[in-house]
Short mmCIF file of C-alpha atoms and ligand atoms in Angstrom, two decimals:
data_model
loop_
_atom_site.label_atom_id
_atom_site.label_comp_id
_atom_site.label_asym_id
_atom_site.label_seq_id
_atom_site.Cartn_x
_atom_site.Cartn_y
_atom_site.Cartn_z
CA MET A 1 -59.95 -73.88 65.27
CA THR A 2 -57.88 -75.83 62.77
CA GLU A 3 -55.06 -73.73 61.25
CA ILE A 4 -54.57 -73.80 57.50
CA LYS A 5 -52.41 -71.66 55.22
CA ILE A 6 -54.63 -69.13 53.45
CA ALA A 7 -53.97 -66.75 50.57
CA ILE A 8 -54.71 -63.01 50.62
CA SER A 9 -58.05 -62.30 49.00
CA CYS A 10 -60.62 -59.60 48.51
CA ALA A 11 -61.95 -60.60 51.96
CA ASP A 12 -58.83 -59.12 53.58
CA ALA A 13 -58.76 -55.45 54.43
CA SER A 14 -54.99 -55.18 54.37
CA ASP A 15 -53.52 -56.44 51.16
CA THR A 16 -49.78 -55.96 50.79
CA LYS A 17 -49.51 -57.75 47.42
CA SER A 18 -51.83 -55.34 45.65
CA LEU A 19 -51.09 -51.91 44.23
CA LYS A 20 -52.59 -48.83 45.80
CA VAL A 21 -55.27 -47.17 43.67
CA SER A 22 -53.06 -44.12 43.06
CA GLN A 23 -50.11 -46.33 42.01
CA ALA A 24 -52.27 -48.35 39.64
CA ARG A 25 -53.71 -45.20 38.12
CA GLN A 26 -50.25 -43.72 37.66
CA GLN A 27 -48.86 -46.90 36.08
CA ILE A 28 -51.79 -47.02 33.68
CA LEU A 29 -51.56 -43.37 32.71
CA ASP A 30 -47.78 -43.63 32.23
CA SER A 31 -48.18 -46.46 29.73
CA VAL A 32 -50.67 -44.72 27.43
CA SER A 33 -49.51 -42.64 24.49
CA PRO A 34 -51.97 -40.50 22.55
CA ILE A 35 -53.13 -41.46 19.07
CA GLN A 36 -51.44 -39.30 16.42
CA ALA A 37 -53.39 -40.15 13.25
CA GLU A 38 -55.47 -37.25 11.90
CA GLU A 39 -58.64 -36.77 9.88
CA LYS A 40 -60.66 -33.77 8.72
CA LYS A 41 -64.13 -33.38 10.20
CA PRO A 42 -66.98 -31.00 9.40
CA LEU A 43 -67.75 -28.73 12.34
CA ARG A 44 -70.70 -30.59 13.86
CA SER A 45 -68.92 -33.94 13.74
CA ALA A 46 -65.90 -32.32 15.37
CA LEU A 47 -67.80 -31.91 18.65
CA GLY A 48 -65.96 -33.87 21.37
CA ARG A 49 -63.05 -34.51 19.01
CA VAL A 50 -59.46 -33.52 19.71
CA LEU A 51 -57.94 -30.81 17.53
CA ALA A 52 -54.90 -31.78 15.48
CA GLU A 53 -54.20 -28.22 14.28
CA THR A 54 -53.75 -24.81 15.83
CA ILE A 55 -56.65 -22.50 14.98
CA LYS A 56 -55.76 -18.84 14.38
CA SER A 57 -58.53 -16.39 13.80
CA PRO A 58 -58.94 -15.29 10.15
CA LEU A 59 -61.03 -12.30 11.28
CA ASP A 60 -62.00 -10.00 14.11
CA VAL A 61 -64.88 -11.14 16.34
CA PRO A 62 -67.03 -9.09 16.44
CA GLY A 63 -66.28 -8.11 12.88
CA HIS A 64 -67.30 -4.47 13.41
CA THR A 65 -67.91 -2.16 16.35
CA ASN A 66 -71.63 -2.53 17.11
CA SER A 67 -74.38 -1.84 19.58
CA ALA A 68 -74.95 -4.17 22.55
CA MET A 69 -78.48 -2.82 23.06
CA ASP A 70 -81.59 -1.66 21.26
CA GLY A 71 -81.55 2.11 21.75
CA TYR A 72 -80.01 5.31 20.39
CA ALA A 73 -76.44 5.80 19.19
CA MET A 74 -75.01 9.25 19.88
CA ARG A 75 -71.83 11.29 20.41
CA GLY A 76 -70.54 10.70 23.94
CA GLU A 77 -69.07 14.21 24.12
CA GLU A 78 -72.64 15.56 24.18
CA LEU A 79 -73.80 13.55 27.23
CA PRO A 80 -75.35 15.90 29.81
CA ALA A 81 -73.50 16.05 33.15
CA ASP A 82 -76.47 16.79 35.40
CA ASP A 83 -79.15 18.10 33.04
CA THR A 84 -81.28 16.61 30.31
CA LEU A 85 -80.61 16.70 26.59
CA ALA A 86 -82.96 16.49 23.61
CA LEU A 87 -81.63 14.78 20.47
CA LYS A 88 -83.11 14.55 16.97
CA VAL A 89 -83.44 11.00 15.65
CA SER A 90 -81.97 11.30 12.17
CA GLY A 91 -81.89 7.69 11.00
CA THR A 92 -82.04 3.99 11.85
CA ALA A 93 -79.34 1.29 11.97
CA TYR A 94 -80.33 -2.40 11.82
CA ALA A 95 -78.17 -5.49 12.38
CA GLY A 96 -77.08 -6.42 8.87
CA ASN A 97 -78.22 -3.07 7.49
CA GLY A 98 -76.35 -0.18 9.07
CA TYR A 99 -76.87 3.58 8.82
CA ASN A 100 -74.92 5.00 5.90
CA GLY A 101 -74.69 8.65 6.81
CA SER A 102 -72.85 10.21 9.69
CA CYS A 103 -74.45 11.38 12.92
CA GLU A 104 -74.30 15.15 13.28
CA PRO A 105 -74.03 17.05 16.60
CA GLY A 106 -77.42 17.30 18.34
CA CYS A 107 -78.61 14.14 16.61
CA CYS A 108 -78.81 10.45 17.40
CA ILE A 109 -79.48 7.29 15.38
CA ARG A 110 -82.08 4.72 16.36
CA ILE A 111 -80.01 1.50 16.64
CA MET A 112 -80.75 -2.22 17.09
CA THR A 113 -78.58 -4.77 18.88
CA GLY A 114 -75.75 -5.91 16.61
CA ALA A 115 -76.04 -2.99 14.17
CA PRO A 116 -72.73 -1.34 13.24
CA MET A 117 -72.05 1.91 15.12
CA PRO A 118 -72.83 4.84 12.77
CA THR A 119 -70.00 7.21 11.90
CA GLY A 120 -69.64 9.86 14.59
CA CYS A 121 -71.26 7.76 17.35
CA ASP A 122 -69.38 6.11 20.22
CA THR A 123 -72.12 5.65 22.82
CA VAL A 124 -75.51 3.91 23.00
CA ILE A 125 -78.38 4.96 25.26
CA MET A 126 -80.59 1.97 25.89
CA GLN A 127 -84.14 2.40 24.68
CA GLU A 128 -85.58 2.15 28.20
CA HIS A 129 -83.41 5.13 29.29
CA ALA A 130 -84.65 7.49 26.58
CA GLU A 131 -87.92 9.37 26.54
CA ARG A 132 -89.73 9.98 23.23
CA ILE A 133 -90.84 13.59 23.32
CA GLY A 134 -91.82 14.02 19.67
CA ASP A 135 -92.05 12.06 16.43
CA ASP A 136 -88.30 12.14 15.94
CA VAL A 137 -87.02 13.67 19.16
CA ILE A 138 -85.86 11.93 22.33
CA ARG A 139 -84.68 13.20 25.68
CA ILE A 140 -82.01 11.63 27.84
CA GLY A 141 -80.92 12.29 31.40
CA SER A 142 -77.56 12.26 33.15
CA GLY A 143 -75.60 9.30 34.55
CA HIS A 144 -74.41 7.89 31.21
CA ARG A 145 -70.85 7.15 30.25
CA THR A 146 -69.07 7.65 26.93
CA GLY A 147 -68.56 4.27 25.22
CA GLN A 148 -71.35 2.48 27.09
CA ASN A 149 -73.29 -0.38 25.44
CA VAL A 150 -70.80 -0.66 22.59
CA ARG A 151 -69.03 -3.88 21.55
CA TYR A 152 -65.71 -3.25 19.84
CA ALA A 153 -64.40 -4.97 16.72
CA GLY A 154 -62.07 -7.80 17.77
CA GLU A 155 -62.82 -7.42 21.49
CA ASP A 156 -63.66 -11.14 21.77
CA ILE A 157 -61.13 -12.52 19.27
CA PRO A 158 -58.65 -10.28 17.42
CA ARG A 159 -57.73 -11.31 13.87
CA GLY A 160 -54.57 -13.45 13.79
CA SER A 161 -54.74 -14.49 17.44
CA THR A 162 -54.50 -18.15 18.48
CA VAL A 163 -57.96 -19.42 19.34
CA PHE A 164 -57.32 -23.13 20.05
CA GLU A 165 -54.14 -25.12 20.48
CA VAL A 166 -53.49 -28.68 19.26
CA GLY A 167 -54.90 -31.22 21.75
CA ARG A 168 -58.00 -29.23 22.66
CA THR A 169 -61.16 -31.32 23.06
CA LEU A 170 -63.86 -29.34 21.30
CA THR A 171 -66.84 -28.32 23.47
CA PRO A 172 -70.21 -26.90 22.33
CA ALA A 173 -68.86 -23.37 22.96
CA ASP A 174 -65.76 -24.19 20.90
CA ILE A 175 -67.66 -25.29 17.80
CA GLY A 176 -69.78 -22.15 18.20
CA ILE A 177 -66.59 -20.06 18.17
CA LEU A 178 -65.26 -21.93 15.13
CA ALA A 179 -68.54 -21.22 13.35
CA SER A 180 -68.23 -17.52 14.27
CA LEU A 181 -64.85 -17.57 12.50
CA GLY A 182 -66.37 -19.15 9.40
CA VAL A 183 -64.38 -22.37 9.89
CA ALA A 184 -66.34 -25.21 8.25
CA GLU A 185 -64.02 -28.15 8.96
CA VAL A 186 -61.08 -28.88 11.22
CA LYS A 187 -58.25 -31.37 11.43
CA THR A 188 -58.88 -33.72 14.36
CA ARG A 189 -57.15 -36.75 15.85
CA VAL A 190 -58.66 -40.07 14.85
CA ARG A 191 -60.70 -41.27 17.81
CA PRO A 192 -59.74 -44.33 19.83
CA ARG A 193 -61.08 -47.71 18.72
CA ILE A 194 -62.17 -49.73 21.71
CA ALA A 195 -62.96 -53.45 21.37
CA PHE A 196 -64.64 -55.34 24.18
CA PHE A 197 -66.11 -58.71 24.98
CA SER A 198 -67.54 -60.59 27.92
CA THR A 199 -66.12 -63.93 29.02
CA GLY A 200 -68.01 -66.71 30.77
CA ASP A 201 -69.71 -70.02 30.00
CA GLU A 202 -72.74 -68.92 32.03
CA LEU A 203 -73.47 -65.86 29.87
CA VAL A 204 -76.40 -65.63 27.49
CA GLY A 205 -77.32 -62.74 25.22
CA VAL A 206 -80.52 -60.80 25.77
CA GLY A 207 -83.37 -62.19 23.70
CA GLU A 208 -82.26 -65.78 24.29
CA THR A 209 -83.77 -68.21 26.80
CA LEU A 210 -81.91 -68.92 30.03
CA ALA A 211 -81.06 -72.53 30.84
CA GLU A 212 -80.34 -73.68 34.41
CA GLY A 213 -77.34 -71.78 35.85
CA GLU A 214 -77.15 -69.25 33.01
CA ILE A 215 -77.40 -65.50 33.38
CA TYR A 216 -77.83 -62.66 30.93
CA ASP A 217 -74.70 -60.80 29.93
CA SER A 218 -75.18 -57.33 31.38
CA ASN A 219 -71.58 -56.11 31.36
CA ARG A 220 -71.50 -55.54 27.62
CA TYR A 221 -74.46 -53.24 27.98
CA SER A 222 -73.12 -51.13 30.82
CA LEU A 223 -69.74 -51.02 29.06
CA TYR A 224 -71.43 -49.94 25.85
CA GLY A 225 -73.30 -47.25 27.81
CA MET A 226 -70.13 -45.88 29.38
CA LEU A 227 -68.22 -45.96 26.09
CA ARG A 228 -71.06 -44.28 24.20
CA ARG A 229 -70.64 -41.21 26.37
CA LEU A 230 -67.02 -40.90 25.27
CA ASN A 231 -65.97 -40.03 21.79
CA VAL A 232 -64.70 -43.46 20.72
CA ASP A 233 -65.34 -46.11 18.08
CA ILE A 234 -67.01 -49.04 19.78
CA ILE A 235 -66.37 -52.61 18.64
CA ASP A 236 -68.63 -55.06 20.48
CA MET A 237 -67.20 -58.58 20.08
CA GLY A 238 -69.94 -60.40 21.99
CA VAL A 239 -69.56 -63.18 24.54
CA ILE A 240 -66.57 -65.54 24.46
CA PRO A 241 -66.88 -68.81 26.41
CA ASP A 242 -64.33 -69.90 29.04
CA ASP A 243 -62.37 -71.77 26.40
CA GLN A 244 -58.69 -71.07 25.97
CA ASP A 245 -58.60 -71.38 22.18
CA ALA A 246 -61.65 -69.22 21.69
CA LEU A 247 -60.19 -66.65 24.08
CA ARG A 248 -56.79 -66.65 22.36
CA LYS A 249 -58.46 -66.01 19.04
CA ALA A 250 -60.62 -63.20 20.48
CA PHE A 251 -57.56 -61.59 22.13
CA LYS A 252 -55.63 -61.63 18.85
CA ASP A 253 -58.53 -60.38 16.76
CA ALA A 254 -59.25 -57.57 19.20
CA ALA A 255 -55.63 -56.42 19.39
CA ARG A 256 -55.46 -56.23 15.59
CA ILE A 257 -58.45 -53.95 15.20
CA ALA A 258 -58.41 -51.79 18.34
CA ASP A 259 -56.27 -49.34 20.29
CA MET A 260 -57.67 -50.73 23.53
CA VAL A 261 -59.14 -54.11 24.43
CA ILE A 262 -61.51 -54.45 27.39
CA THR A 263 -62.74 -57.79 28.68
CA SER A 264 -64.87 -58.64 31.68
CA GLY A 265 -64.78 -61.77 33.81
CA GLY A 266 -62.19 -64.49 34.17
CA VAL A 267 -59.55 -62.43 36.02
CA SER A 268 -59.79 -64.07 39.40
CA VAL A 269 -58.18 -67.25 40.70
CA GLY A 270 -60.94 -69.68 39.67
CA GLU A 271 -60.24 -72.63 37.38
CA ALA A 272 -62.00 -71.07 34.42
CA ASP A 273 -60.21 -67.73 34.83
CA TYR A 274 -57.99 -67.59 31.75
CA THR A 275 -57.49 -63.88 31.16
CA LYS A 276 -54.18 -63.60 33.04
CA PRO A 277 -52.41 -66.65 31.55
CA ILE A 278 -53.51 -65.72 28.03
CA LEU A 279 -52.39 -62.11 28.39
CA ASP A 280 -49.07 -63.41 29.76
CA GLU A 281 -48.74 -65.68 26.74
CA LEU A 282 -49.79 -63.23 24.02
CA GLY A 283 -48.80 -59.88 25.50
CA ASP A 284 -47.39 -58.23 28.64
CA MET A 285 -49.19 -58.21 31.96
CA HIS A 286 -48.28 -55.13 34.02
CA PHE A 287 -50.34 -55.93 37.13
CA TRP A 288 -53.53 -57.66 38.18
CA ARG A 289 -54.33 -56.67 41.74
CA ILE A 290 -55.37 -53.38 43.26
CA ALA A 291 -56.14 -52.86 46.95
CA MET A 292 -59.66 -51.67 46.32
CA LYS A 293 -63.27 -52.71 46.66
CA PRO A 294 -64.95 -53.46 44.40
CA GLY A 295 -62.53 -54.27 41.61
CA ARG A 296 -59.54 -55.93 43.27
CA PRO A 297 -58.68 -58.30 40.44
CA LEU A 298 -58.05 -55.90 37.56
CA VAL A 299 -55.64 -56.99 34.87
CA PHE A 300 -53.75 -54.29 33.03
CA GLY A 301 -51.16 -54.73 30.31
CA LYS A 302 -50.37 -54.51 26.61
CA LEU A 303 -51.58 -56.85 23.89
CA GLY A 304 -49.52 -56.11 20.79
CA ASP A 305 -49.87 -52.36 20.32
CA ALA A 306 -53.20 -52.28 22.14
CA LEU A 307 -53.75 -51.45 25.79
CA PHE A 308 -55.45 -54.25 27.65
CA PHE A 309 -57.89 -54.07 30.55
CA GLY A 310 -59.24 -57.31 31.99
CA LEU A 311 -62.04 -56.06 34.22
CA PRO A 312 -63.62 -58.25 36.89
CA GLY A 313 -66.86 -60.05 36.06
CA ASN A 314 -69.02 -58.54 38.75
CA PRO A 315 -71.21 -55.86 37.19
CA VAL A 316 -70.51 -53.10 39.75
CA ALA A 317 -66.77 -53.83 39.71
CA VAL A 318 -66.86 -53.37 35.92
CA MET A 319 -68.34 -49.92 36.25
CA VAL A 320 -66.15 -48.77 39.15
CA THR A 321 -62.93 -49.90 37.49
CA PHE A 322 -64.01 -48.44 34.16
CA TYR A 323 -64.61 -44.99 35.62
CA GLN A 324 -61.51 -45.00 37.82
CA PHE A 325 -58.97 -46.45 35.39
CA VAL A 326 -60.25 -47.13 31.87
CA GLN A 327 -61.90 -43.78 31.18
CA PRO A 328 -58.80 -41.73 32.14
CA ALA A 329 -56.70 -44.03 29.92
CA ILE A 330 -59.11 -43.45 27.01
CA GLU A 331 -58.86 -39.70 27.61
CA ILE A 332 -55.08 -39.87 27.30
CA LEU A 333 -55.35 -42.01 24.16
CA ALA A 334 -57.66 -39.44 22.63
CA SER A 335 -56.12 -36.17 23.74
CA GLY A 336 -52.89 -36.72 25.65
CA LYS A 337 -54.34 -35.80 29.02
CA ALA A 338 -56.84 -37.16 31.53
CA LYS A 339 -59.55 -34.83 32.78
CA GLN A 340 -59.26 -33.74 36.36
CA GLN A 341 -61.77 -35.62 38.49
CA LEU A 342 -64.40 -33.40 40.03
CA MET A 343 -64.47 -34.13 43.78
CA ILE A 344 -66.81 -32.47 46.25
CA ALA A 345 -66.73 -32.50 50.06
CA ALA A 346 -69.98 -33.82 51.54
CA SER A 347 -71.15 -34.63 55.03
CA ALA A 348 -72.04 -38.30 55.63
CA SER A 349 -75.69 -38.54 56.63
CA ARG A 350 -75.03 -41.81 58.46
CA ASP A 351 -72.22 -43.95 59.84
CA ILE A 352 -70.25 -45.95 57.24
CA ARG A 353 -68.33 -49.04 58.34
CA LYS A 354 -64.92 -49.65 56.82
CA ARG A 355 -61.56 -51.08 57.83
CA ALA A 356 -58.29 -49.41 56.92
CA GLY A 357 -56.18 -51.05 54.23
CA ARG A 358 -57.95 -50.76 50.90
CA PHE A 359 -59.68 -48.08 48.91
CA GLU A 360 -63.45 -48.43 48.81
CA PHE A 361 -65.67 -46.84 46.17
CA LEU A 362 -69.19 -46.78 47.57
CA ARG A 363 -72.15 -45.91 45.42
CA GLY A 364 -73.70 -42.84 46.96
CA LEU A 365 -76.66 -40.55 46.64
CA PHE A 366 -75.84 -36.94 47.38
CA GLU A 367 -78.19 -34.07 47.98
CA GLN A 368 -77.54 -30.35 48.07
CA ASP A 369 -79.49 -28.07 50.40
CA ASP A 370 -80.54 -24.46 49.75
CA ASN A 371 -77.24 -23.18 51.14
CA GLY A 372 -75.28 -25.34 48.70
CA LYS A 373 -74.17 -27.79 51.41
CA PHE A 374 -73.81 -31.43 50.31
CA THR A 375 -74.83 -34.53 52.26
CA VAL A 376 -74.35 -38.10 51.05
CA ALA A 377 -75.37 -41.65 51.97
CA PRO A 378 -74.50 -45.01 50.40
CA THR A 379 -77.26 -46.48 48.18
CA GLY A 380 -78.15 -49.54 50.22
CA THR A 381 -76.41 -52.91 49.90
CA GLN A 382 -73.00 -52.48 48.32
CA GLY A 383 -72.16 -55.96 46.98
CA SER A 384 -70.13 -55.91 43.77
CA GLY A 385 -72.85 -57.87 41.96
CA ILE A 386 -75.64 -55.51 42.98
CA LEU A 387 -76.00 -53.29 39.94
CA THR A 388 -79.01 -51.46 41.38
CA SER A 389 -76.62 -49.88 43.92
CA MET A 390 -75.07 -48.19 40.89
CA SER A 391 -78.25 -47.18 39.09
CA LYS A 392 -79.67 -45.61 42.26
CA ALA A 393 -76.46 -43.65 42.80
CA ASN A 394 -75.45 -40.23 41.55
CA CYS A 395 -71.87 -40.34 42.86
CA PHE A 396 -69.02 -42.47 44.13
CA ILE A 397 -68.03 -41.98 47.75
CA HIS A 398 -64.23 -42.25 47.91
CA LEU A 399 -62.96 -43.89 51.08
CA PRO A 400 -59.16 -44.07 50.71
CA GLU A 401 -56.89 -46.81 52.06
CA GLU A 402 -56.24 -45.19 55.45
CA ASN A 403 -59.91 -44.46 56.16
CA ALA A 404 -61.13 -46.66 59.03
CA GLY A 405 -64.82 -45.83 59.00
CA VAL A 406 -66.94 -42.71 58.85
CA ALA A 407 -69.15 -41.31 61.59
CA GLU A 408 -72.38 -39.49 60.76
CA GLY A 409 -71.61 -35.82 60.09
CA GLU A 410 -68.00 -36.46 59.08
CA THR A 411 -66.79 -35.07 55.74
CA VAL A 412 -66.09 -37.45 52.86
CA LEU A 413 -65.12 -36.79 49.26
CA ILE A 414 -67.63 -37.65 46.56
CA GLN A 415 -67.22 -37.90 42.80
CA PRO A 416 -70.48 -36.87 41.09
CA PHE A 417 -71.43 -38.85 37.99
CA ASP A 418 -72.65 -35.85 36.01
CA ALA A 419 -71.09 -32.48 35.49
CA LEU A 420 -71.87 -29.82 32.92
CA ILE A 421 -69.39 -29.73 30.07
P1 AMP B 501 -65.72 -64.03 37.05
O1 AMP B 501 -64.78 -62.91 37.32
O2 AMP B 501 -65.69 -64.50 35.65
O3 AMP B 501 -65.52 -65.12 38.04
O4 AMP B 501 -67.17 -63.46 37.30
C1 AMP B 501 -67.54 -62.96 38.58
C2 AMP B 501 -69.05 -62.86 38.68
O5 AMP B 501 -69.54 -61.93 37.72
C3 AMP B 501 -69.76 -64.16 38.41
O6 AMP B 501 -70.86 -64.24 39.28
C4 AMP B 501 -70.22 -64.00 36.97
O7 AMP B 501 -71.33 -64.81 36.67
C5 AMP B 501 -70.53 -62.54 36.90
N1 AMP B 501 -70.37 -62.07 35.54
C6 AMP B 501 -69.29 -62.26 34.76
N2 AMP B 501 -69.46 -61.70 33.55
C7 AMP B 501 -70.69 -61.15 33.56
C8 AMP B 501 -71.44 -60.43 32.59
N3 AMP B 501 -70.94 -60.17 31.38
N4 AMP B 501 -72.68 -60.00 32.93
C9 AMP B 501 -73.16 -60.25 34.16
N5 AMP B 501 -72.50 -60.92 35.12
C10 AMP B 501 -71.28 -61.37 34.83
MG1 MG B 502 -66.17 -66.21 34.69
#
């Protein structure tokens, strides 16, 4: 065979010029600083936002000691040890409309869930554990405990206590808690503005007709989809052709209006791949190669004050690199910290071929059996242009650099796409 001098490429398993995935991730996370600007938001719009103020409780939650059950409120000191006890029902307490009198010895008060505990009562017998033996007489047995079925004022949140710290990303439970405190609006951090565009002379927008050699631009749609699930302002700048002047202008415009600029395509070593030289010219390029598949050519740097990600053009590589690197960076921009990735151990349901040297992110489909045990298999052909491998998947299978192939039954780590918030 004729010998020629060849360059390292994504076809090589061992790739000494590229960063390891963990190094790239660390470098990216180290260069992001959180947005500090603040704005007030009404409670519903604050969902998913990051708090810019400490919330202290203005009141006790619950606000008053109340019943946790529908039943009968009574004096715990009267509970029978091993006998039965008849009690006269001398009134009724509703949630929002308590009993005004006090409960005398030998009596009880019919009480509904959430109603304030009547004076003199400290114990609730649930309705199902009381026997009606007359119009206004009940009988209870033994086995009860003083204080049962009672919720105490401030037992969830005492007045004056710190409920949420600055930097907290508000969940559905959190806005429920804020509502229970009567808080109608909160100070939040302004959310990240993310501008993105596709690059490539071959790209055509949906709704247009394809000429010979053209393809529809799909990356802007998957990017939009991934960004929509985060709490960010999305600025879609369309398709920019492989033209240096047009690209320079788009780079500058994007950096002016956004905290982060994401492009796709044009990051490889082809003759129309201008992302690297233009970032070098207008900003700072931190690195452009990661020993991973898919997604090896990934450009990361700064463009003015904005963070810059030049993602590869291949549709699967866009999604893999977004989830592994861009999303954590957006999380830091928004809140100061990246969420911990949920990883689950699963047994491979078939052999997986791989050579040691680079990190591979396969698109996988996991299943969980009745005992909670996970199995996983790759979703068919794994080419970086095969977007169906991604839409059929429900997880990434992580095969780190040192992994040299997986035998059926071996344990691998998977990263599920969906997890309850
Ligand atoms: P590039 O990195 O520009 O060489 O692109 C790599 C591959 O991804 C080529 O086959 C492109 O046609 C394809 N590609 C680039 N951008 C897009 C896009 N926005 N939508 C779909 N495919 C794309
Ligand atoms: Mg291109």
